[in-house]
mmCIF file of C-alpha atoms and ligand atoms in Angstrom:
data_model
loop_
_atom_site.group_PDB
_atom_site.id
_atom_site.type_symbol
_atom_site.label_atom_id
_atom_site.label_comp_id
_atom_site.label_asym_id
_atom_site.label_seq_id
_atom_site.Cartn_x
_atom_site.Cartn_y
_atom_site.Cartn_z
ATOM 1 C CA UNK A 1 32.921 17.746 3.967
ATOM 2 C CA UNK A 2 29.284 17.723 5.182
ATOM 3 C CA UNK A 3 26.811 18.641 2.769
ATOM 4 C CA UNK A 4 23.757 19.753 3.881
ATOM 5 C CA UNK A 5 20.179 18.266 2.154
ATOM 6 C CA UNK A 6 18.187 20.161 0.072
ATOM 7 C CA UNK A 7 15.416 22.109 1.761
ATOM 8 C CA UNK A 8 13.342 19.564 -0.115
ATOM 9 C CA UNK A 9 14.573 16.720 1.549
ATOM 10 C CA UNK A 10 14.913 18.309 5.126
ATOM 11 C CA UNK A 11 11.253 18.629 4.790
ATOM 12 C CA UNK A 12 10.392 15.188 4.467
ATOM 13 C CA UNK A 13 8.673 14.007 7.804
ATOM 14 C CA UNK A 14 10.917 12.242 10.038
ATOM 15 C CA UNK A 15 11.305 8.601 9.369
ATOM 16 C CA UNK A 16 9.945 7.266 13.093
ATOM 17 C CA UNK A 17 10.628 3.833 12.571
ATOM 18 C CA UNK A 18 14.390 4.420 13.310
ATOM 19 C CA UNK A 19 14.065 3.662 17.191
ATOM 20 C CA UNK A 20 12.103 0.404 16.554
ATOM 21 C CA UNK A 21 14.346 -0.682 13.713
ATOM 22 C CA UNK A 22 17.415 0.007 15.983
ATOM 23 C CA UNK A 23 15.982 -1.893 19.028
ATOM 24 C CA UNK A 24 15.395 -4.803 16.253
ATOM 25 C CA UNK A 25 18.756 -4.792 15.208
ATOM 26 C CA UNK A 26 20.338 -4.893 18.639
ATOM 27 C CA UNK A 27 17.665 -7.762 19.648
ATOM 28 C CA UNK A 28 18.732 -9.994 16.842
ATOM 29 C CA UNK A 29 22.299 -9.428 17.467
ATOM 30 C CA UNK A 30 21.933 -10.401 21.160
ATOM 31 C CA UNK A 31 20.302 -13.459 19.704
ATOM 32 C CA UNK A 32 17.035 -13.204 20.677
ATOM 33 C CA UNK A 33 14.386 -15.219 19.388
ATOM 34 C CA UNK A 34 12.499 -12.559 17.535
ATOM 35 C CA UNK A 35 8.978 -12.494 16.238
ATOM 36 C CA UNK A 36 8.521 -9.761 13.557
ATOM 37 C CA UNK A 37 5.297 -9.118 12.787
ATOM 38 C CA UNK A 38 6.512 -5.154 11.673
ATOM 39 C CA UNK A 39 7.085 -5.197 8.113
ATOM 40 C CA UNK A 40 4.632 -5.713 5.496
ATOM 41 C CA UNK A 41 6.406 -7.882 2.898
ATOM 42 C CA UNK A 42 4.635 -11.358 2.622
ATOM 43 C CA UNK A 43 6.900 -14.254 3.637
ATOM 44 C CA UNK A 44 5.341 -16.597 1.143
ATOM 45 C CA UNK A 45 6.870 -17.328 -1.902
ATOM 46 C CA UNK A 46 6.362 -15.998 -5.525
ATOM 47 C CA UNK A 47 4.072 -18.879 -7.423
ATOM 48 C CA UNK A 48 6.437 -20.991 -9.448
ATOM 49 C CA UNK A 49 4.854 -20.823 -12.571
ATOM 50 C CA UNK A 50 6.080 -16.954 -12.477
ATOM 51 C CA UNK A 51 9.300 -18.128 -11.749
ATOM 52 C CA UNK A 52 9.330 -20.298 -14.362
ATOM 53 C CA UNK A 53 7.980 -17.795 -17.010
ATOM 54 C CA UNK A 54 11.037 -15.211 -15.921
ATOM 55 C CA UNK A 55 13.500 -18.172 -16.116
ATOM 56 C CA UNK A 56 12.572 -18.898 -19.442
ATOM 57 C CA UNK A 57 12.075 -15.078 -20.329
ATOM 58 C CA UNK A 58 15.573 -13.975 -19.053
ATOM 59 C CA UNK A 59 17.177 -16.659 -21.387
ATOM 60 C CA UNK A 60 15.995 -14.777 -24.187
ATOM 61 C CA UNK A 61 18.225 -12.225 -25.575
ATOM 62 C CA UNK A 62 15.543 -10.168 -27.006
ATOM 63 C CA UNK A 63 14.418 -9.461 -23.312
ATOM 64 C CA UNK A 64 17.897 -7.929 -22.587
ATOM 65 C CA UNK A 65 17.909 -4.791 -24.143
ATOM 66 C CA UNK A 66 16.377 -1.692 -22.830
ATOM 67 C CA UNK A 67 12.723 -2.032 -22.589
ATOM 68 C CA UNK A 68 9.839 0.118 -23.908
ATOM 69 C CA UNK A 69 9.098 3.157 -21.623
ATOM 70 C CA UNK A 70 5.532 2.788 -21.732
ATOM 71 C CA UNK A 71 5.913 -0.963 -21.068
ATOM 72 C CA UNK A 72 5.238 -4.117 -23.075
ATOM 73 C CA UNK A 73 1.967 -4.286 -25.206
ATOM 74 C CA UNK A 74 1.376 -7.813 -24.124
ATOM 75 C CA UNK A 75 1.676 -6.615 -20.250
ATOM 76 C CA UNK A 76 -0.858 -3.675 -21.116
ATOM 77 C CA UNK A 77 -2.846 -5.863 -22.669
ATOM 78 C CA UNK A 78 -2.929 -8.352 -19.613
ATOM 79 C CA UNK A 79 -3.460 -5.687 -17.431
ATOM 80 C CA UNK A 80 -6.401 -4.443 -19.379
ATOM 81 C CA UNK A 81 -7.857 -7.999 -19.337
ATOM 82 C CA UNK A 82 -7.359 -8.330 -15.702
ATOM 83 C CA UNK A 83 -9.539 -5.357 -14.800
ATOM 84 C CA UNK A 84 -12.035 -6.641 -17.117
ATOM 85 C CA UNK A 85 -12.105 -9.773 -15.719
ATOM 86 C CA UNK A 86 -11.985 -8.902 -12.128
ATOM 87 C CA UNK A 87 -13.831 -5.364 -11.819
ATOM 88 C CA UNK A 88 -15.900 -5.537 -15.365
ATOM 89 C CA UNK A 89 -13.935 -2.510 -16.210
ATOM 90 C CA UNK A 90 -12.646 -1.260 -19.597
ATOM 91 C CA UNK A 91 -9.437 -0.033 -20.144
ATOM 92 C CA UNK A 92 -7.722 0.959 -23.518
ATOM 93 C CA UNK A 93 -4.102 -0.767 -23.114
ATOM 94 C CA UNK A 94 -2.034 1.735 -25.226
ATOM 95 C CA UNK A 95 -3.424 5.216 -23.694
ATOM 96 C CA UNK A 96 -5.106 3.991 -20.358
ATOM 97 C CA UNK A 97 -2.585 1.558 -18.773
ATOM 98 C CA UNK A 98 1.034 2.128 -17.378
ATOM 99 C CA UNK A 99 3.656 -0.738 -16.177
ATOM 100 C CA UNK A 100 5.559 0.787 -13.225
ATOM 101 C CA UNK A 101 8.838 -0.155 -11.416
ATOM 102 C CA UNK A 102 6.341 -1.304 -8.439
ATOM 103 C CA UNK A 103 3.650 0.887 -7.456
ATOM 104 C CA UNK A 104 5.717 2.973 -5.011
ATOM 105 C CA UNK A 105 7.876 4.512 -7.888
ATOM 106 C CA UNK A 106 4.587 5.672 -9.839
ATOM 107 C CA UNK A 107 2.660 7.122 -6.503
ATOM 108 C CA UNK A 108 5.779 9.004 -5.567
ATOM 109 C CA UNK A 109 6.772 10.326 -9.026
ATOM 110 C CA UNK A 110 3.161 11.019 -9.838
ATOM 111 C CA UNK A 111 2.943 14.649 -8.156
ATOM 112 C CA UNK A 112 5.825 15.843 -10.336
ATOM 113 C CA UNK A 113 3.463 15.573 -13.279
ATOM 114 C CA UNK A 114 0.180 17.496 -11.743
ATOM 115 C CA UNK A 115 1.224 19.378 -8.691
ATOM 116 C CA UNK A 116 2.949 22.994 -8.707
ATOM 117 C CA UNK A 117 4.722 24.298 -6.215
ATOM 118 C CA UNK A 118 2.607 25.503 -3.172
ATOM 119 C CA UNK A 119 -0.412 23.527 -4.124
ATOM 120 C CA UNK A 120 -1.729 20.873 -1.862
ATOM 121 C CA UNK A 121 -2.465 17.219 -2.141
ATOM 122 C CA UNK A 122 -5.194 15.850 0.490
ATOM 123 C CA UNK A 123 -3.546 12.924 2.121
ATOM 124 C CA UNK A 124 -5.184 10.756 4.517
ATOM 125 C CA UNK A 125 -3.036 9.901 7.713
ATOM 126 C CA UNK A 126 -1.899 7.541 8.639
ATOM 127 C CA UNK A 127 -0.974 6.539 5.597
ATOM 128 C CA UNK A 128 1.657 4.756 3.240
ATOM 129 C CA UNK A 129 4.614 7.094 3.503
ATOM 130 C CA UNK A 130 5.193 8.126 -0.464
ATOM 131 C CA UNK A 131 1.906 10.014 -0.573
ATOM 132 C CA UNK A 132 3.287 12.572 1.933
ATOM 133 C CA UNK A 133 7.083 12.257 0.352
ATOM 134 C CA UNK A 134 5.917 12.467 -3.533
ATOM 135 C CA UNK A 135 3.966 15.775 -2.826
ATOM 136 C CA UNK A 136 6.936 17.144 -1.014
ATOM 137 C CA UNK A 137 9.346 16.358 -3.738
ATOM 138 C CA UNK A 138 7.417 18.385 -6.044
ATOM 139 C CA UNK A 139 7.055 21.354 -3.862
ATOM 140 C CA UNK A 140 3.604 20.590 -3.047
ATOM 141 C CA UNK A 141 2.138 21.135 0.580
ATOM 142 C CA UNK A 142 0.364 18.150 2.299
ATOM 143 C CA UNK A 143 -3.127 18.581 3.942
ATOM 144 C CA UNK A 144 -3.680 15.952 6.436
ATOM 145 C CA UNK A 145 -7.218 13.949 6.594
ATOM 146 C CA UNK A 146 -7.434 12.274 9.475
ATOM 147 C CA UNK A 147 -8.622 8.606 9.363
ATOM 148 C CA UNK A 148 -10.495 8.339 12.405
ATOM 149 C CA UNK A 149 -12.030 4.842 13.712
ATOM 150 C CA UNK A 150 -15.387 6.760 14.417
ATOM 151 C CA UNK A 151 -15.538 7.421 10.725
ATOM 152 C CA UNK A 152 -14.506 3.598 9.730
ATOM 153 C CA UNK A 153 -10.718 5.264 8.908
ATOM 154 C CA UNK A 154 -12.389 7.089 6.059
ATOM 155 C CA UNK A 155 -11.642 10.764 5.524
ATOM 156 C CA UNK A 156 -14.428 13.408 6.326
ATOM 157 C CA UNK A 157 -14.070 15.089 2.933
ATOM 158 C CA UNK A 158 -16.736 17.729 4.238
ATOM 159 C CA UNK A 159 -14.487 19.293 7.060
ATOM 160 C CA UNK A 160 -11.559 19.979 4.319
ATOM 161 C CA UNK A 161 -11.102 23.823 4.945
ATOM 162 C CA UNK A 162 -12.491 25.696 1.785
ATOM 163 C CA UNK A 163 -9.066 27.644 1.648
ATOM 164 C CA UNK A 164 -7.088 24.425 1.317
ATOM 165 C CA UNK A 165 -9.463 22.913 -1.439
ATOM 166 C CA UNK A 166 -8.996 25.509 -3.864
ATOM 167 C CA UNK A 167 -5.569 25.045 -3.811
ATOM 168 C CA UNK A 168 -5.696 21.440 -3.932
ATOM 169 C CA UNK A 169 -4.826 19.163 -6.699
ATOM 170 C CA UNK A 170 -4.853 15.388 -5.617
ATOM 171 C CA UNK A 171 -7.271 13.557 -3.355
ATOM 172 C CA UNK A 172 -5.314 10.160 -2.360
ATOM 173 C CA UNK A 173 -7.177 7.238 -1.309
ATOM 174 C CA UNK A 174 -6.055 3.679 -0.282
ATOM 175 C CA UNK A 175 -8.765 0.998 0.224
ATOM 176 C CA UNK A 176 -8.436 -1.407 1.355
ATOM 177 C CA UNK A 177 -6.388 0.463 3.684
ATOM 178 C CA UNK A 178 -2.393 0.293 5.094
ATOM 179 C CA UNK A 179 -2.438 0.485 7.968
ATOM 180 C CA UNK A 180 -5.666 0.289 9.451
ATOM 181 C CA UNK A 181 -7.150 -2.446 7.488
ATOM 182 C CA UNK A 182 -10.242 -0.505 6.780
ATOM 183 C CA UNK A 183 -12.471 -0.915 3.647
ATOM 184 C CA UNK A 184 -14.594 1.232 1.707
ATOM 185 C CA UNK A 185 -17.800 0.513 -0.272
ATOM 186 C CA UNK A 186 -18.849 1.724 -3.891
ATOM 187 C CA UNK A 187 -20.784 4.487 -2.174
ATOM 188 C CA UNK A 188 -17.923 6.292 -0.806
ATOM 189 C CA UNK A 189 -15.858 5.692 -4.003
ATOM 190 C CA UNK A 190 -19.038 7.805 -5.628
ATOM 191 C CA UNK A 191 -18.957 10.413 -2.741
ATOM 192 C CA UNK A 192 -15.129 10.927 -3.894
ATOM 193 C CA UNK A 193 -15.673 11.210 -7.288
ATOM 194 C CA UNK A 194 -18.243 13.573 -7.183
ATOM 195 C CA UNK A 195 -16.236 15.591 -5.013
ATOM 196 C CA UNK A 196 -13.361 15.430 -6.918
ATOM 197 C CA UNK A 197 -15.231 16.610 -9.914
ATOM 198 C CA UNK A 198 -16.869 19.081 -8.117
ATOM 199 C CA UNK A 199 -13.348 20.928 -6.468
ATOM 200 C CA UNK A 200 -11.396 20.056 -9.898
ATOM 201 C CA UNK A 201 -9.014 17.620 -8.387
ATOM 202 C CA UNK A 202 -7.323 14.449 -9.585
ATOM 203 C CA UNK A 203 -8.281 11.371 -7.435
ATOM 204 C CA UNK A 204 -5.676 8.794 -6.450
ATOM 205 C CA UNK A 205 -6.467 5.366 -5.763
ATOM 206 C CA UNK A 206 -3.988 3.153 -4.554
ATOM 207 C CA UNK A 207 -5.428 -0.215 -4.705
ATOM 208 C CA UNK A 208 -2.558 -2.541 -3.675
ATOM 209 C CA UNK A 209 -4.163 -4.778 -1.598
ATOM 210 C CA UNK A 210 -7.337 -5.466 -3.759
ATOM 211 C CA UNK A 211 -6.868 -9.197 -3.900
ATOM 212 C CA UNK A 212 -5.969 -9.624 -0.223
ATOM 213 C CA UNK A 213 -9.395 -10.198 1.684
ATOM 214 C CA UNK A 214 -11.381 -12.753 3.523
ATOM 215 C CA UNK A 215 -14.887 -13.501 4.369
ATOM 216 C CA UNK A 216 -15.852 -13.466 0.897
ATOM 217 C CA UNK A 217 -15.719 -9.869 0.707
ATOM 218 C CA UNK A 218 -14.603 -8.588 -2.762
ATOM 219 C CA UNK A 219 -12.709 -5.067 -2.708
ATOM 220 C CA UNK A 220 -13.722 -2.791 -5.969
ATOM 221 C CA UNK A 221 -12.018 -0.625 -8.067
ATOM 222 C CA UNK A 222 -12.786 3.290 -7.916
ATOM 223 C CA UNK A 223 -13.771 2.770 -12.017
ATOM 224 C CA UNK A 224 -16.415 0.767 -10.812
ATOM 225 C CA UNK A 225 -18.165 4.147 -10.391
ATOM 226 C CA UNK A 226 -19.524 5.647 -13.703
ATOM 227 C CA UNK A 227 -17.743 8.521 -14.920
ATOM 228 C CA UNK A 228 -14.817 7.968 -12.723
ATOM 229 C CA UNK A 229 -12.080 7.601 -15.390
ATOM 230 C CA UNK A 230 -12.975 11.760 -15.797
ATOM 231 C CA UNK A 231 -11.177 12.320 -12.817
ATOM 232 C CA UNK A 232 -8.958 9.269 -11.670
ATOM 233 C CA UNK A 233 -6.016 7.184 -11.726
ATOM 234 C CA UNK A 234 -5.616 3.813 -9.839
ATOM 235 C CA UNK A 235 -2.290 2.128 -8.677
ATOM 236 C CA UNK A 236 -1.818 -1.558 -8.339
ATOM 237 C CA UNK A 237 1.067 -3.739 -7.824
ATOM 238 C CA UNK A 238 2.053 -7.578 -8.135
ATOM 239 C CA UNK A 239 4.099 -7.181 -4.967
ATOM 240 C CA UNK A 240 1.004 -8.449 -2.267
ATOM 241 C CA UNK A 241 -1.108 -10.312 -4.937
ATOM 242 C CA UNK A 242 1.594 -12.519 -6.078
ATOM 243 C CA UNK A 243 4.301 -12.147 -3.334
ATOM 244 C CA UNK A 244 6.493 -10.229 -5.674
ATOM 245 C CA UNK A 245 7.751 -7.261 -3.808
ATOM 246 C CA UNK A 246 11.233 -8.117 -4.733
ATOM 247 C CA UNK A 247 10.596 -8.018 -8.344
ATOM 248 C CA UNK A 248 9.371 -4.288 -8.867
ATOM 249 C CA UNK A 249 6.290 -4.177 -11.018
ATOM 250 C CA UNK A 250 2.772 -2.726 -10.752
ATOM 251 C CA UNK A 251 1.142 -0.333 -12.742
ATOM 252 C CA UNK A 252 -1.187 2.652 -12.958
ATOM 253 C CA UNK A 253 -3.975 3.023 -14.927
ATOM 254 C CA UNK A 254 -7.132 5.235 -15.696
ATOM 255 C CA UNK A 255 -7.906 8.797 -17.155
ATOM 256 C CA UNK A 256 -5.428 9.136 -20.407
ATOM 257 C CA UNK A 257 -4.018 12.653 -19.225
ATOM 258 C CA UNK A 258 -3.212 11.539 -16.120
ATOM 259 C CA UNK A 259 -1.437 8.295 -17.435
ATOM 260 C CA UNK A 260 0.464 10.671 -20.355
ATOM 261 C CA UNK A 261 1.760 12.973 -17.349
ATOM 262 C CA UNK A 262 3.170 10.346 -15.309
ATOM 263 C CA UNK A 263 4.475 8.515 -18.228
ATOM 264 C CA UNK A 264 6.222 11.612 -19.393
ATOM 265 C CA UNK A 265 8.109 12.379 -15.898
ATOM 266 C CA UNK A 266 9.051 8.463 -16.307
ATOM 267 C CA UNK A 267 10.446 8.641 -19.772
ATOM 268 C CA UNK A 268 12.900 11.302 -18.308
ATOM 269 C CA UNK A 269 13.817 9.023 -14.902
ATOM 270 C CA UNK A 270 13.630 5.495 -16.105
ATOM 271 C CA UNK A 271 14.164 3.312 -19.214
ATOM 272 C CA UNK A 272 11.413 0.811 -18.361
ATOM 273 C CA UNK A 273 11.045 -2.309 -16.429
ATOM 274 C CA UNK A 274 13.501 -5.564 -17.209
ATOM 275 C CA UNK A 275 11.481 -7.141 -19.838
ATOM 276 C CA UNK A 276 11.824 -10.630 -18.595
ATOM 277 C CA UNK A 277 10.147 -9.274 -15.402
ATOM 278 C CA UNK A 278 7.472 -7.867 -17.668
ATOM 279 C CA UNK A 279 6.941 -11.503 -19.384
ATOM 280 C CA UNK A 280 6.686 -12.968 -16.019
ATOM 281 C CA UNK A 281 4.080 -10.304 -14.726
ATOM 282 C CA UNK A 282 2.081 -10.938 -17.822
ATOM 283 C CA UNK A 283 2.057 -15.076 -16.920
ATOM 284 C CA UNK A 284 0.945 -13.828 -13.207
ATOM 285 C CA UNK A 285 -2.269 -12.030 -14.389
ATOM 286 C CA UNK A 286 -3.210 -14.258 -17.038
ATOM 287 C CA UNK A 287 -3.340 -17.336 -14.502
ATOM 288 C CA UNK A 288 -6.571 -18.375 -12.984
ATOM 289 C CA UNK A 289 -7.062 -17.139 -9.278
ATOM 290 C CA UNK A 290 -6.146 -20.358 -7.388
ATOM 291 C CA UNK A 291 -3.100 -19.060 -6.223
ATOM 292 C CA UNK A 292 -4.845 -15.851 -4.920
ATOM 293 C CA UNK A 293 -7.540 -17.933 -3.273
ATOM 294 C CA UNK A 294 -4.787 -20.294 -1.633
ATOM 295 C CA UNK A 295 -2.811 -16.987 -0.085
ATOM 296 C CA UNK A 296 -6.070 -15.934 1.298
ATOM 297 C CA UNK A 297 -6.738 -18.755 3.329
ATOM 298 C CA UNK A 298 -3.591 -18.802 4.688
ATOM 299 C CA UNK A 299 -3.565 -15.033 5.673
ATOM 300 C CA UNK A 300 -7.632 -15.531 6.795
ATOM 301 C CA UNK A 301 -5.879 -18.173 9.181
ATOM 302 C CA UNK A 302 -3.633 -16.240 10.673
ATOM 303 C CA UNK A 303 -5.828 -13.164 10.808
ATOM 304 C CA UNK A 304 -8.554 -15.243 12.659
ATOM 305 C CA UNK A 305 -5.795 -16.608 14.995
ATOM 306 C CA UNK A 306 -4.232 -13.005 16.096
ATOM 307 C CA UNK A 307 -7.808 -11.322 16.095
ATOM 308 C CA UNK A 308 -9.109 -13.862 18.601
ATOM 309 C CA UNK A 309 -5.915 -14.084 20.677
ATOM 310 C CA UNK A 310 -5.526 -10.396 21.032
ATOM 311 C CA UNK A 311 -9.618 -9.940 21.686
ATOM 312 C CA UNK A 312 -8.996 -12.844 24.314
ATOM 313 C CA UNK A 313 -6.463 -10.518 26.350
ATOM 314 C CA UNK A 314 -8.440 -7.441 26.167
ATOM 315 C CA UNK A 315 -6.809 -5.437 23.370
ATOM 316 C CA UNK A 316 -9.169 -3.429 21.208
ATOM 317 C CA UNK A 317 -8.780 -4.361 17.519
ATOM 318 C CA UNK A 318 -11.258 -4.910 14.522
ATOM 319 C CA UNK A 319 -11.450 -7.673 12.620
ATOM 320 C CA UNK A 320 -9.971 -6.873 9.044
ATOM 321 C CA UNK A 321 -11.913 -7.920 6.003
ATOM 322 C CA UNK A 322 -8.705 -7.141 3.755
ATOM 323 C CA UNK A 323 -5.207 -6.415 3.915
ATOM 324 C CA UNK A 324 -2.520 -8.275 5.886
ATOM 325 C CA UNK A 325 -2.457 -5.533 8.611
ATOM 326 C CA UNK A 326 -4.233 -6.002 12.172
ATOM 327 C CA UNK A 327 -4.398 -2.329 13.493
ATOM 328 C CA UNK A 328 -4.300 -2.263 17.513
ATOM 329 C CA UNK A 329 -4.954 0.411 20.001
ATOM 330 C CA UNK A 330 -2.091 0.534 22.621
ATOM 331 C CA UNK A 331 -3.418 -0.855 25.828
ATOM 332 C CA UNK A 332 -3.731 1.578 28.781
ATOM 333 C CA UNK A 333 -3.493 4.862 26.250
ATOM 334 C CA UNK A 334 0.191 4.129 25.683
ATOM 335 C CA UNK A 335 1.843 6.067 23.225
ATOM 336 C CA UNK A 336 2.378 3.954 20.104
ATOM 337 C CA UNK A 337 6.615 4.052 20.642
ATOM 338 C CA UNK A 338 6.474 2.946 23.626
ATOM 339 C CA UNK A 339 4.329 0.117 23.295
ATOM 340 C CA UNK A 340 6.388 -1.213 20.453
ATOM 341 C CA UNK A 341 9.618 -0.742 22.502
ATOM 342 C CA UNK A 342 8.032 -2.345 25.395
ATOM 343 C CA UNK A 343 6.382 -5.468 23.801
ATOM 344 C CA UNK A 344 10.006 -6.036 21.960
ATOM 345 C CA UNK A 345 11.738 -5.564 25.135
ATOM 346 C CA UNK A 346 9.212 -7.996 27.093
ATOM 347 C CA UNK A 347 7.987 -10.437 24.770
ATOM 348 C CA UNK A 348 10.575 -10.375 21.516
ATOM 349 C CA UNK A 349 7.722 -9.109 19.247
ATOM 350 C CA UNK A 350 8.248 -6.722 16.549
ATOM 351 C CA UNK A 351 5.225 -4.587 15.680
ATOM 352 C CA UNK A 352 5.344 -1.072 13.963
ATOM 353 C CA UNK A 353 3.868 2.037 15.846
ATOM 354 C CA UNK A 354 1.173 3.822 14.430
ATOM 355 C CA UNK A 355 2.711 7.108 14.546
ATOM 356 C CA UNK A 356 5.287 6.403 12.214
ATOM 357 C CA UNK A 357 2.430 6.546 9.460
ATOM 358 C CA UNK A 358 1.360 9.918 10.261
ATOM 359 C CA UNK A 359 -0.033 11.628 13.924
ATOM 360 C CA UNK A 360 -3.410 10.012 13.605
ATOM 361 C CA UNK A 361 -1.805 6.722 13.963
ATOM 362 C CA UNK A 362 -0.547 7.843 17.525
ATOM 363 C CA UNK A 363 -2.599 5.094 20.067
ATOM 364 C CA UNK A 364 -2.108 2.345 17.792
ATOM 365 C CA UNK A 365 0.113 -0.051 16.931
ATOM 366 C CA UNK A 366 0.002 -2.524 13.613
ATOM 367 C CA UNK A 367 1.155 -6.053 13.239
ATOM 368 C CA UNK A 368 1.478 -7.822 9.908
ATOM 369 C CA UNK A 369 0.352 -11.195 9.147
ATOM 370 C CA UNK A 370 3.268 -12.168 7.766
ATOM 371 C CA UNK A 371 4.862 -15.199 10.064
ATOM 372 C CA UNK A 372 3.314 -18.582 10.121
ATOM 373 C CA UNK A 373 0.159 -19.589 12.362
ATOM 374 C CA UNK A 374 2.380 -21.345 15.183
ATOM 375 C CA UNK A 375 4.555 -18.077 15.566
ATOM 376 C CA UNK A 376 1.064 -16.151 15.850
ATOM 377 C CA UNK A 377 0.235 -18.455 18.617
ATOM 378 C CA UNK A 378 3.526 -18.058 20.170
ATOM 379 C CA UNK A 379 3.066 -14.443 19.998
ATOM 380 C CA UNK A 380 -0.294 -14.496 21.762
ATOM 381 C CA UNK A 381 1.671 -16.629 24.479
ATOM 382 C CA UNK A 382 4.160 -14.080 25.044
ATOM 383 C CA UNK A 383 1.679 -11.034 24.957
ATOM 384 C CA UNK A 384 0.008 -12.918 28.103
ATOM 385 C CA UNK A 385 3.251 -12.117 30.177
ATOM 386 C CA UNK A 386 2.730 -8.301 28.746
ATOM 387 C CA UNK A 387 0.695 -6.606 31.434
HETATM 388 C C1 PLP B 1 3.047 -2.406 -0.412
HETATM 389 C C2 PLP B 1 2.179 -0.977 -0.865
HETATM 390 C C3 PLP B 1 2.191 -0.742 -2.000
HETATM 391 C C4 PLP B 1 2.854 -1.454 -3.281
HETATM 392 O O1 PLP B 1 4.363 -1.109 -3.443
HETATM 393 P P1 PLP B 1 4.953 -1.577 -4.410
HETATM 394 O O2 PLP B 1 6.099 -0.604 -4.509
HETATM 395 O O3 PLP B 1 4.327 -2.043 -5.792
HETATM 396 O O4 PLP B 1 5.799 -2.957 -3.903
HETATM 397 C C5 PLP B 1 1.511 0.283 -2.333
HETATM 398 N N1 PLP B 1 0.640 0.784 -1.615
HETATM 399 C C6 PLP B 1 0.496 0.483 -0.604
HETATM 400 C C7 PLP B 1 -0.309 1.178 0.672
HETATM 401 C C8 PLP B 1 0.890 -0.534 0.015
HETATM 402 O O5 PLP B 1 1.071 -1.062 1.523
#
């Protein structure tokens, strides 16, 4: 018996990484020496002190039982202190902070709390896929806001059609941005907050890459804008900041009612985060910044190596001030899927086709800085043969 998927599931955007995934598996099976710049998953290990905190907490039977839905008070307090230290933003730990099983979980569930069937979310394109997926699971509709190079990969809010805007509920922003590596300043956040206030929208800010920045640049939180808490919820994660993608821990914070809505959805879907992981996450957030500084140094060296190498080959790319992604125009107007397939075939290099992040990602490929500098040098050497 073959069961048909629900309409909701059928409506999800197609998974366009399929072909490249298949080709990558095949290349590996053939024993080819692949350099994988495709996946946005840190190759560096979780800091040792975090692992030790987990070990200790895992040995305490008090941590073996169901965790509190709303997260442990020590973790919520550590998150509030981290925000105060990092952004000079005050959060009330009991009502304005909600730990998550990774921020993807919270981002994908958020529309269930606030979008009614047929209402719109305003989603940047290209983007992190759960913005669209979460909206569709809530029977909402997606309006795409193109991220164009000429606008610094920021959406042009004034171009959203009035009819859509009237039915819109949530505006998604993600800076520093995956996949383009673009950043935004406080002025843009100010404009977005005003826009949301005027149009009765929720601003959802995805700040997963706030700590991965270079050349002295410090990304900002939307809550550095006065009054942003009236309209916004912000998501952060330990995944990229502390090399903890597999641990599944992040959080949402901001407007009380937005946090409460997401908490209510979650209390019906999950039963909290393993307490030992919450204790370890607390240790990570309470530590000084030496781990983050070291991590950024490593990525910065890789970025410099890849960007200068690509530019020397005549590829068109920007030098990202943040994230571990380099967003590159495909040479000679090749389609992103053809380009990714060809560099895999001819250079044994994996990159992600831009169109996998949405139709406005067409014409670009994304390299992730998740291999050592020596491998990046080798990748450039191989690209020299790619003509
Ligand atoms: C990696 C990433 C996240 C973090 O996801 P987790 O579920 O916390 O691991 C969130 N947003 C974007 C844009 C990302 O690239």
